[in-house]
mmCIF file of C-alpha atoms and ligand atoms in Angstrom:
data_model
loop_
_atom_site.group_PDB
_atom_site.id
_atom_site.type_symbol
_atom_site.label_atom_id
_atom_site.label_comp_id
_atom_site.label_asym_id
_atom_site.label_seq_id
_atom_site.Cartn_x
_atom_site.Cartn_y
_atom_site.Cartn_z
ATOM 1 C CA MET N 776 65.457 139.908 77.807
ATOM 2 C CA ASN N 777 63.676 139.935 74.445
ATOM 3 C CA ARG N 778 61.319 142.565 73.050
ATOM 4 C CA ARG N 779 58.158 140.810 74.236
ATOM 5 C CA GLU N 780 59.504 140.529 77.777
ATOM 6 C CA ALA N 781 60.648 144.142 77.718
ATOM 7 C CA LEU N 782 57.181 145.222 76.614
ATOM 8 C CA ASN N 783 55.551 143.323 79.473
ATOM 9 C CA TRP N 784 58.048 144.765 81.899
ATOM 10 C CA ALA N 785 57.356 148.329 80.723
ATOM 11 C CA ARG N 786 53.599 147.809 80.859
ATOM 12 C CA ARG N 787 53.725 146.384 84.367
ATOM 13 C CA ALA N 788 55.943 149.227 85.573
ATOM 14 C CA LEU N 789 53.548 151.830 84.177
ATOM 15 C CA PHE N 790 50.357 150.097 85.249
ATOM 16 C CA ALA N 791 50.230 151.315 88.854
ATOM 17 C CA GLN N 792 50.037 154.898 87.667
ATOM 18 C CA LEU N 793 48.470 154.778 84.235
ATOM 19 C CA ASN N 794 45.993 151.890 84.499
ATOM 20 C CA GLU N 795 44.450 151.149 81.117
ATOM 21 C CA ASP N 796 46.840 153.497 79.277
ATOM 22 C CA ALA N 797 49.883 151.528 80.479
ATOM 23 C CA SER N 798 49.610 149.024 77.668
ATOM 24 C CA LEU N 799 49.696 151.612 74.887
ATOM 25 C CA GLU N 800 52.263 153.864 76.559
ATOM 26 C CA GLY N 801 54.609 150.959 77.306
ATOM 27 C CA GLU N 802 54.517 150.157 73.616
ATOM 28 C CA ILE N 803 55.138 153.816 72.657
ATOM 29 C CA LEU N 804 58.227 153.999 74.878
ATOM 30 C CA LEU N 805 59.625 150.672 73.684
ATOM 31 C CA LYS N 806 59.158 151.603 70.022
ATOM 32 C CA HIS N 807 60.941 154.874 70.724
ATOM 33 C CA VAL N 808 63.924 153.102 72.286
ATOM 34 C CA LEU N 809 64.158 150.613 69.437
ATOM 35 C CA LYS N 810 63.435 153.283 66.782
ATOM 36 C CA ILE N 811 60.998 150.942 65.069
ATOM 37 C CA ASP N 812 57.297 151.016 64.237
ATOM 38 C CA ARG N 813 54.506 148.766 65.459
ATOM 39 C CA THR N 814 54.772 146.308 62.576
ATOM 40 C CA ALA N 815 58.495 145.808 63.164
ATOM 41 C CA LEU N 816 57.963 145.382 66.907
ATOM 42 C CA PHE N 817 55.300 142.710 66.579
ATOM 43 C CA SER N 818 56.957 140.857 63.741
ATOM 44 C CA SER N 819 60.133 140.194 65.736
ATOM 45 C CA PRO N 820 59.119 139.916 69.400
ATOM 46 C CA ASP N 821 61.834 137.345 70.162
ATOM 47 C CA GLU N 822 64.739 139.557 69.247
ATOM 48 C CA ASP N 823 66.983 140.290 72.205
ATOM 49 C CA MET N 824 67.269 143.744 73.720
ATOM 50 C CA THR N 825 70.794 145.099 74.241
ATOM 51 C CA GLN N 826 71.801 146.299 77.688
ATOM 52 C CA ALA N 827 71.925 149.868 76.394
ATOM 53 C CA GLN N 828 68.356 149.591 75.119
ATOM 54 C CA LEU N 829 67.163 148.220 78.448
ATOM 55 C CA ASN N 830 68.873 151.046 80.317
ATOM 56 C CA GLU N 831 67.294 153.579 78.000
ATOM 57 C CA LEU N 832 63.835 152.039 78.443
ATOM 58 C CA ASP N 833 64.295 152.081 82.198
ATOM 59 C CA LYS N 834 65.088 155.813 82.075
ATOM 60 C CA LEU N 835 62.070 156.599 79.922
ATOM 61 C CA ILE N 836 59.761 154.638 82.232
ATOM 62 C CA ALA N 837 61.108 156.612 85.189
ATOM 63 C CA ARG N 838 60.418 159.908 83.376
ATOM 64 C CA ARG N 839 56.878 158.781 82.538
ATOM 65 C CA LEU N 840 56.301 157.792 86.170
ATOM 66 C CA GLU N 841 57.432 161.296 87.180
ATOM 67 C CA GLY N 842 54.481 162.561 85.168
ATOM 68 C CA GLU N 843 56.174 163.619 81.948
ATOM 69 C CA PRO N 844 53.793 162.905 79.048
ATOM 70 C CA SER N 845 54.888 160.240 76.555
ATOM 71 C CA ALA N 846 54.543 162.778 73.732
ATOM 72 C CA TYR N 847 57.289 164.943 75.289
ATOM 73 C CA ILE N 848 59.481 161.912 75.967
ATOM 74 C CA THR N 849 59.277 160.704 72.379
ATOM 75 C CA GLY N 850 58.926 164.183 70.865
ATOM 76 C CA HIS N 851 55.979 163.099 68.721
ATOM 77 C CA LYS N 852 52.190 163.047 68.772
ATOM 78 C CA GLU N 853 49.745 161.871 66.149
ATOM 79 C CA PHE N 854 46.911 164.225 65.253
ATOM 80 C CA TYR N 855 44.381 163.932 62.429
ATOM 81 C CA GLY N 856 46.407 161.036 61.013
ATOM 82 C CA LEU N 857 49.592 163.100 60.817
ATOM 83 C CA ASP N 858 52.736 162.949 62.926
ATOM 84 C CA PHE N 859 53.618 166.175 64.770
ATOM 85 C CA VAL N 860 56.806 167.010 66.602
ATOM 86 C CA VAL N 861 56.116 168.391 70.063
ATOM 87 C CA ASP N 862 58.146 169.501 73.044
ATOM 88 C CA LYS N 863 57.566 171.465 76.206
ATOM 89 C CA ARG N 864 57.267 174.735 74.281
ATOM 90 C CA VAL N 865 53.823 173.667 73.004
ATOM 91 C CA LEU N 866 50.638 172.008 74.195
ATOM 92 C CA ILE N 867 50.285 168.368 73.173
ATOM 93 C CA PRO N 868 47.506 167.999 70.575
ATOM 94 C CA ARG N 869 44.353 166.349 71.934
ATOM 95 C CA PRO N 870 42.136 164.016 69.919
ATOM 96 C CA GLU N 871 39.055 166.167 70.647
ATOM 97 C CA THR N 872 40.627 169.043 68.705
ATOM 98 C CA GLU N 873 40.078 166.967 65.572
ATOM 99 C CA ILE N 874 36.392 167.963 65.915
ATOM 100 C CA LEU N 875 37.398 171.553 65.113
ATOM 101 C CA VAL N 876 39.421 170.413 62.116
ATOM 102 C CA GLU N 877 36.575 168.225 60.766
ATOM 103 C CA ASN N 878 34.141 171.129 60.996
ATOM 104 C CA ALA N 879 36.585 173.604 59.482
ATOM 105 C CA VAL N 880 37.229 171.266 56.543
ATOM 106 C CA SER N 881 33.555 170.741 55.764
ATOM 107 C CA LEU N 882 32.604 174.415 56.173
ATOM 108 C CA THR N 883 35.525 175.578 54.025
ATOM 109 C CA ARG N 884 34.475 173.152 51.303
ATOM 110 C CA SER N 885 30.771 173.883 51.352
ATOM 111 C CA TYR N 886 31.133 177.678 51.532
ATOM 112 C CA LYS N 887 34.161 177.654 49.201
ATOM 113 C CA PHE N 888 36.200 179.669 51.687
ATOM 114 C CA THR N 889 39.768 180.720 50.869
ATOM 115 C CA TYR N 890 41.144 182.582 53.883
ATOM 116 C CA ILE N 891 41.533 180.571 57.072
ATOM 117 C CA ALA N 892 43.080 181.681 60.364
ATOM 118 C CA ASP N 893 44.236 179.302 63.110
ATOM 119 C CA ILE N 894 44.564 181.435 66.215
ATOM 120 C CA GLY N 895 46.832 180.124 68.967
ATOM 121 C CA THR N 896 48.370 177.606 66.625
ATOM 122 C CA GLY N 897 50.739 176.014 69.171
ATOM 123 C CA CYS N 898 52.516 173.117 67.456
ATOM 124 C CA GLY N 899 50.532 173.977 64.331
ATOM 125 C CA CYS N 900 48.398 170.840 64.330
ATOM 126 C CA ILE N 901 45.225 172.637 63.188
ATOM 127 C CA ALA N 902 46.874 174.876 60.584
ATOM 128 C CA VAL N 903 48.969 172.041 59.139
ATOM 129 C CA SER N 904 46.068 169.553 59.058
ATOM 130 C CA LEU N 905 43.880 172.110 57.271
ATOM 131 C CA SER N 906 46.627 172.954 54.784
ATOM 132 C CA VAL N 907 47.213 169.293 54.003
ATOM 133 C CA LYS N 908 43.503 168.663 53.528
ATOM 134 C CA LEU N 909 42.430 171.890 51.807
ATOM 135 C CA ILE N 910 44.723 172.438 48.852
ATOM 136 C CA GLY N 911 44.526 176.009 47.614
ATOM 137 C CA ALA N 912 43.370 177.496 50.919
ATOM 138 C CA CYS N 913 45.331 180.415 52.291
ATOM 139 C CA VAL N 914 46.091 179.610 55.921
ATOM 140 C CA TYR N 915 47.317 182.017 58.578
ATOM 141 C CA ALA N 916 48.722 180.596 61.801
ATOM 142 C CA VAL N 917 49.001 183.010 64.694
ATOM 143 C CA ASP N 918 50.564 182.626 68.115
ATOM 144 C CA VAL N 919 51.667 184.921 70.903
ATOM 145 C CA SER N 920 54.555 182.557 71.632
ATOM 146 C CA ARG N 921 57.567 182.764 69.312
ATOM 147 C CA ASP N 922 58.626 179.356 70.592
ATOM 148 C CA ALA N 923 55.324 177.863 69.468
ATOM 149 C CA ILE N 924 55.723 179.401 66.018
ATOM 150 C CA THR N 925 59.176 177.824 65.729
ATOM 151 C CA VAL N 926 57.702 174.385 66.453
ATOM 152 C CA ALA N 927 54.717 174.989 64.152
ATOM 153 C CA LYS N 928 57.036 175.975 61.283
ATOM 154 C CA GLN N 929 58.942 172.751 61.793
ATOM 155 C CA ASN N 930 55.699 170.776 61.510
ATOM 156 C CA ALA N 931 54.632 172.678 58.414
ATOM 157 C CA ALA N 932 57.967 171.840 56.778
ATOM 158 C CA ARG N 933 57.693 168.172 57.765
ATOM 159 C CA HIS N 934 54.357 167.946 56.007
ATOM 160 C CA GLY N 935 55.386 169.956 52.991
ATOM 161 C CA VAL N 936 53.015 172.873 53.569
ATOM 162 C CA LYS N 937 55.511 175.694 53.394
ATOM 163 C CA TRP N 938 52.945 178.264 52.278
ATOM 164 C CA ILE N 939 51.291 178.742 55.701
ATOM 165 C CA ASN N 940 51.566 182.379 56.791
ATOM 166 C CA PHE N 941 52.932 182.405 60.316
ATOM 167 C CA LEU N 942 52.195 185.563 62.269
ATOM 168 C CA TYR N 943 53.422 186.485 65.696
ATOM 169 C CA GLY N 944 51.046 188.403 67.923
ATOM 170 C CA ASP N 945 47.958 188.619 70.069
ATOM 171 C CA LEU N 946 44.928 186.741 68.707
ATOM 172 C CA LEU N 947 43.447 188.445 65.612
ATOM 173 C CA GLN N 948 45.591 191.553 65.852
ATOM 174 C CA PRO N 949 48.346 190.470 63.428
ATOM 175 C CA LEU N 950 45.845 189.664 60.626
ATOM 176 C CA HIS N 951 46.045 192.431 58.035
ATOM 177 C CA GLU N 952 42.774 191.569 56.364
ATOM 178 C CA PRO N 953 39.564 189.834 57.375
ATOM 179 C CA VAL N 954 39.415 186.062 56.855
ATOM 180 C CA ASP N 955 36.548 183.723 55.943
ATOM 181 C CA ILE N 956 36.957 181.319 58.820
ATOM 182 C CA ILE N 957 38.612 181.527 62.204
ATOM 183 C CA VAL N 958 39.543 178.315 64.008
ATOM 184 C CA ALA N 959 40.877 178.546 67.544
ATOM 185 C CA ASN N 960 41.833 176.177 70.316
ATOM 186 C CA LEU N 961 42.667 178.878 72.835
ATOM 187 C CA PRO N 962 43.574 178.413 76.487
ATOM 188 C CA TYR N 963 40.291 177.744 78.327
ATOM 189 C CA VAL N 964 41.232 176.054 81.597
ATOM 190 C CA LYS N 965 40.044 177.873 84.743
ATOM 191 C CA LYS N 966 42.890 179.216 86.837
ATOM 192 C CA SER N 967 41.743 177.079 89.754
ATOM 193 C CA ASP N 968 41.810 173.931 87.589
ATOM 194 C CA LEU N 969 45.325 174.418 86.201
ATOM 195 C CA PRO N 970 47.527 171.368 86.759
ATOM 196 C CA VAL N 971 50.041 171.699 89.561
ATOM 197 C CA ASN N 972 53.585 170.908 88.435
ATOM 198 C CA GLY N 973 52.278 170.246 84.960
ATOM 199 C CA PHE N 974 54.665 169.755 82.065
ATOM 200 C CA GLU N 975 52.731 171.733 79.461
ATOM 201 C CA PRO N 976 53.132 175.515 79.021
ATOM 202 C CA VAL N 977 50.696 177.236 81.392
ATOM 203 C CA THR N 978 50.131 180.069 78.906
ATOM 204 C CA ALA N 979 48.605 177.527 76.524
ATOM 205 C CA LEU N 980 46.059 176.426 79.137
ATOM 206 C CA ASP N 981 45.326 179.395 81.412
ATOM 207 C CA GLY N 982 42.002 180.998 80.537
ATOM 208 C CA GLY N 983 41.756 183.138 83.659
ATOM 209 C CA GLU N 984 39.161 183.065 86.454
ATOM 210 C CA ASP N 985 36.332 181.394 84.498
ATOM 211 C CA GLY N 986 38.533 180.031 81.709
ATOM 212 C CA LEU N 987 36.979 182.369 79.153
ATOM 213 C CA ASP N 988 39.211 185.463 79.301
ATOM 214 C CA ILE N 989 40.977 184.763 76.031
ATOM 215 C CA ILE N 990 37.909 183.451 74.202
ATOM 216 C CA ARG N 991 36.054 186.647 75.237
ATOM 217 C CA LYS N 992 38.862 188.773 73.875
ATOM 218 C CA LEU N 993 38.892 186.914 70.552
ATOM 219 C CA ILE N 994 35.115 187.253 70.146
ATOM 220 C CA ARG N 995 35.387 190.993 70.762
ATOM 221 C CA GLN N 996 38.102 191.317 68.124
ATOM 222 C CA ALA N 997 36.225 189.171 65.583
ATOM 223 C CA PRO N 998 33.948 191.748 63.883
ATOM 224 C CA ALA N 999 36.983 193.592 62.499
ATOM 225 C CA LYS N 1000 38.746 190.445 61.258
ATOM 226 C CA LEU N 1001 36.004 188.041 60.174
ATOM 227 C CA ASN N 1002 34.235 188.458 56.826
ATOM 228 C CA PRO N 1003 30.484 189.152 57.119
ATOM 229 C CA TYR N 1004 29.616 185.707 55.662
ATOM 230 C CA GLY N 1005 32.279 183.880 57.683
ATOM 231 C CA CYS N 1006 32.505 181.238 60.412
ATOM 232 C CA LEU N 1007 34.111 181.139 63.822
ATOM 233 C CA LEU N 1008 35.046 177.809 65.417
ATOM 234 C CA LEU N 1009 36.120 177.575 69.034
ATOM 235 C CA GLU N 1010 37.199 174.684 71.187
ATOM 236 C CA ILE N 1011 35.642 174.936 74.653
ATOM 237 C CA GLY N 1012 35.821 173.120 77.964
ATOM 238 C CA LEU N 1013 33.408 171.365 80.284
ATOM 239 C CA GLY N 1014 30.534 173.635 81.391
ATOM 240 C CA GLN N 1015 31.461 176.529 79.085
ATOM 241 C CA ALA N 1016 28.986 175.978 76.234
ATOM 242 C CA GLU N 1017 26.214 178.254 77.482
ATOM 243 C CA ALA N 1018 28.530 181.125 78.373
ATOM 244 C CA VAL N 1019 30.301 180.929 75.006
ATOM 245 C CA GLU N 1020 26.988 180.845 73.137
ATOM 246 C CA LEU N 1021 25.941 183.999 74.989
ATOM 247 C CA LEU N 1022 29.213 185.752 74.201
ATOM 248 C CA LEU N 1023 28.851 184.899 70.505
ATOM 249 C CA GLN N 1024 25.192 185.956 70.422
ATOM 250 C CA LYS N 1025 25.975 189.255 72.073
ATOM 251 C CA GLU N 1026 28.532 190.113 69.386
ATOM 252 C CA TYR N 1027 26.578 188.496 66.534
ATOM 253 C CA PRO N 1028 22.833 188.476 67.353
ATOM 254 C CA SER N 1029 21.734 186.787 64.124
ATOM 255 C CA ALA N 1030 24.474 184.130 63.892
ATOM 256 C CA LYS N 1031 23.697 180.414 63.865
ATOM 257 C CA ILE N 1032 25.540 178.583 66.626
ATOM 258 C CA GLN N 1033 25.994 174.821 66.872
ATOM 259 C CA LEU N 1034 27.754 172.735 69.504
ATOM 260 C CA PHE N 1035 29.583 169.490 68.813
ATOM 261 C CA PRO N 1036 30.313 166.994 71.612
ATOM 262 C CA ASP N 1037 33.492 164.987 72.098
ATOM 263 C CA LEU N 1038 33.484 161.223 72.730
ATOM 264 C CA ALA N 1039 32.716 161.826 76.407
ATOM 265 C CA GLY N 1040 29.603 163.798 75.425
ATOM 266 C CA ILE N 1041 31.085 167.152 76.500
ATOM 267 C CA PRO N 1042 30.271 170.041 74.118
ATOM 268 C CA ARG N 1043 33.771 170.641 72.752
ATOM 269 C CA ALA N 1044 33.398 172.725 69.616
ATOM 270 C CA ALA N 1045 31.272 175.840 69.233
ATOM 271 C CA VAL N 1046 30.643 176.587 65.571
ATOM 272 C CA MET N 1047 29.230 179.964 64.585
ATOM 273 C CA ARG N 1048 28.034 180.673 61.050
ATOM 274 C CA LEU N 1049 27.116 184.174 59.947
ATOM 275 C CA THR N 1050 25.092 183.024 56.922
HETATM 276 N N1 LIG Q 1408 41.846 170.157 76.667
HETATM 277 C C1 LIG Q 1408 42.959 170.723 77.351
HETATM 278 C C2 LIG Q 1408 43.057 170.213 78.760
HETATM 279 O O1 LIG Q 1408 42.045 169.944 79.362
HETATM 280 C C3 LIG Q 1408 42.879 172.219 77.371
HETATM 281 C C4 LIG Q 1408 43.278 172.801 76.082
HETATM 282 C C5 LIG Q 1408 43.068 174.266 76.052
HETATM 283 O O2 LIG Q 1408 43.062 174.992 77.042
HETATM 284 N N2 LIG Q 1408 42.874 174.725 74.892
HETATM 285 O O3 LIG Q 1408 44.148 170.055 79.268
#
């Protein structure tokens, strides 16, 4: 069997479960087995697969059909144009989180901010993306999971941003001094909506009864750790925009709050500016 035939085989095998994603995910798994990129794959589609490669592909397809995300199988996920290593110790970065990064980049530039905190950094995708993009910024990356910090440090090293300050602890607590901008993709999934037998760490998703337990806690801690001219950026879930706006307004009555939708039209980023 050659590479083209193997690709079709993988896609067909995945189709029943993944529908339109089967095509892309089949390609991701095949590239992983062959340890080649897209260009190499499509420039030599007639090259024969070895038996070992076919066996390996078969195993990966079986894992994917068991529900394991491709990002955990390959150990990689692209975010904001950068490659991040991921494993089951951290949440897999989602494309919608790039909305937070975009906003953080433009606010940091226009307000000339220096001190940035990424709270609940996970694999570090936000902190690393911001550090790559905003040379000279001082970035703190906080997580309550030591495992997550280990993965995030690995990603920082991969992208040559060794100056990120990694802090272990609960939300804003480990910050010694107030920062100019807080960016946070915290757990916001309602307990009742948590995936059953999911592969991702539940602590990275579980936001309690209404999904807002952790966001509420962060907003309460903010006045002590956010500079009076600063910004607070939160990723939120479906149906949470109004409640989050109210929470922010209660703590900061004169703040300006803006919501940014994802591609599905769901308000996904709440951006609060104090000036
Ligand atoms: N967007 C993620 C999901 O729906 C949730 C991420 C989070 O809780 N921060 O699985």
